XYZ file of C-alpha atoms in Angstrom:
126
model
C -133.370 27.019 -52.997
C -129.874 27.484 -50.944
C -128.266 23.889 -51.492
C -124.956 24.771 -50.014
C -122.886 22.960 -47.555
C -124.519 24.212 -44.249
C -128.102 22.844 -45.637
C -128.357 19.133 -44.204
C -129.905 16.904 -46.841
C -132.819 16.416 -44.774
C -133.377 20.373 -44.846
C -132.920 20.241 -48.658
C -135.685 17.665 -49.172
C -137.742 19.867 -46.921
C -136.859 22.464 -49.509
C -138.324 20.580 -52.233
C -141.131 19.711 -50.283
C -142.004 23.378 -49.466
C -141.673 24.437 -53.344
C -143.739 21.087 -54.693
C -146.476 22.228 -51.729
C -146.050 25.525 -52.821
C -147.035 24.831 -56.510
C -149.658 22.530 -55.557
C -151.621 25.122 -54.090
C -152.664 26.723 -57.190
C -155.600 25.721 -58.943
C -153.964 28.163 -62.128
C -150.892 26.318 -62.375
C -149.955 26.254 -66.360
C -148.774 28.411 -69.265
C -151.685 31.024 -69.025
C -151.592 31.149 -65.442
C -149.324 30.680 -62.558
C -145.601 29.694 -63.746
C -142.657 28.827 -61.643
C -139.099 28.386 -62.047
C -136.173 27.077 -59.568
C -132.970 28.633 -58.867
C -130.379 26.445 -56.398
C -127.436 28.312 -55.170
C -124.578 27.438 -53.328
C -120.855 28.558 -54.396
C -122.810 29.105 -58.006
C -126.277 29.350 -59.206
C -128.338 27.261 -61.112
C -131.448 27.514 -63.465
C -132.710 24.104 -62.598
C -136.247 24.764 -63.900
C -137.636 27.514 -66.350
C -140.335 29.132 -66.101
C -141.928 27.613 -69.253
C -140.537 24.211 -68.344
C -143.654 22.862 -67.128
C -146.820 23.204 -68.137
C -148.557 21.414 -65.303
C -147.919 21.285 -61.654
C -147.647 17.512 -61.405
C -144.563 17.752 -63.987
C -142.952 20.633 -62.222
C -143.341 19.253 -58.321
C -141.749 15.705 -60.029
C -139.158 18.075 -61.536
C -138.608 19.536 -58.240
C -138.236 16.479 -56.009
C -135.618 15.333 -58.328
C -133.353 18.185 -58.025
C -129.704 16.843 -56.623
C -128.270 18.830 -54.387
C -124.739 20.111 -54.533
C -122.419 22.261 -51.370
C -120.339 24.890 -51.233
C -120.672 28.271 -49.462
C -123.953 30.190 -49.496
C -123.876 33.208 -52.457
C -127.464 34.457 -52.118
C -126.051 37.517 -54.773
C -125.527 34.768 -57.384
C -128.822 33.406 -57.430
C -130.529 37.054 -57.082
C -128.370 37.803 -60.030
C -129.567 34.927 -62.220
C -133.246 35.501 -61.376
C -132.843 38.746 -63.292
C -130.673 37.933 -66.205
C -132.256 34.277 -66.726
C -135.202 33.100 -64.802
C -136.926 36.386 -65.479
C -136.254 36.476 -68.787
C -138.681 36.159 -71.783
C -136.629 33.326 -73.663
C -137.182 31.299 -69.826
C -141.154 31.933 -69.891
C -141.401 35.271 -68.132
C -144.241 37.146 -69.806
C -144.359 40.819 -70.102
C -146.895 42.750 -68.019
C -147.076 39.971 -65.452
C -146.037 40.151 -61.781
C -142.946 38.553 -61.082
C -142.275 36.946 -57.541
C -139.307 35.813 -56.136
C -138.819 33.484 -52.728
C -135.505 32.832 -51.281
C -135.123 29.913 -49.306
C -132.028 30.061 -47.337
C -130.670 28.865 -43.850
C -128.301 31.629 -43.332
C -126.071 34.740 -44.311
C -125.034 34.965 -47.768
C -121.418 34.475 -48.716
C -121.656 37.539 -51.149
C -123.157 40.769 -51.455
C -126.553 40.213 -51.589
C -127.525 43.641 -50.817
C -126.467 45.574 -53.725
C -127.929 42.574 -56.037
C -130.918 42.918 -54.173
C -130.766 46.595 -55.045
C -130.468 46.117 -58.679
C -133.357 43.807 -58.646
C -135.564 46.385 -57.360
C -134.426 49.288 -59.542
C -134.833 46.916 -62.641
C -138.590 46.809 -61.913
C -138.960 50.444 -61.804
């Protein structure tokens, strides 16, 4: 989730509400079903919620709504790198053989080189 300085507090709340609603839409949320994590990014990227951190969607949704916004530039590439090196690791709840999906919520152009990082993510899945 983009938390950069160009994202208003109202829009950041909308981002959190969207992610919570997405989680709420899954009937099979949990350790053996759908797992969700959250990375926020601006000048730096943070792994706010690991895939294995919440076993119920209610606790996940509450955690999402409690995320506080930082600000800074929009380094989407740092979020993509953290997805690969942090979020999608088995130590953080990623399960081998299970499809991984990444949704990026941002308000604009990246300050970093997200195209190169996107290519690295694609290559690592092959």
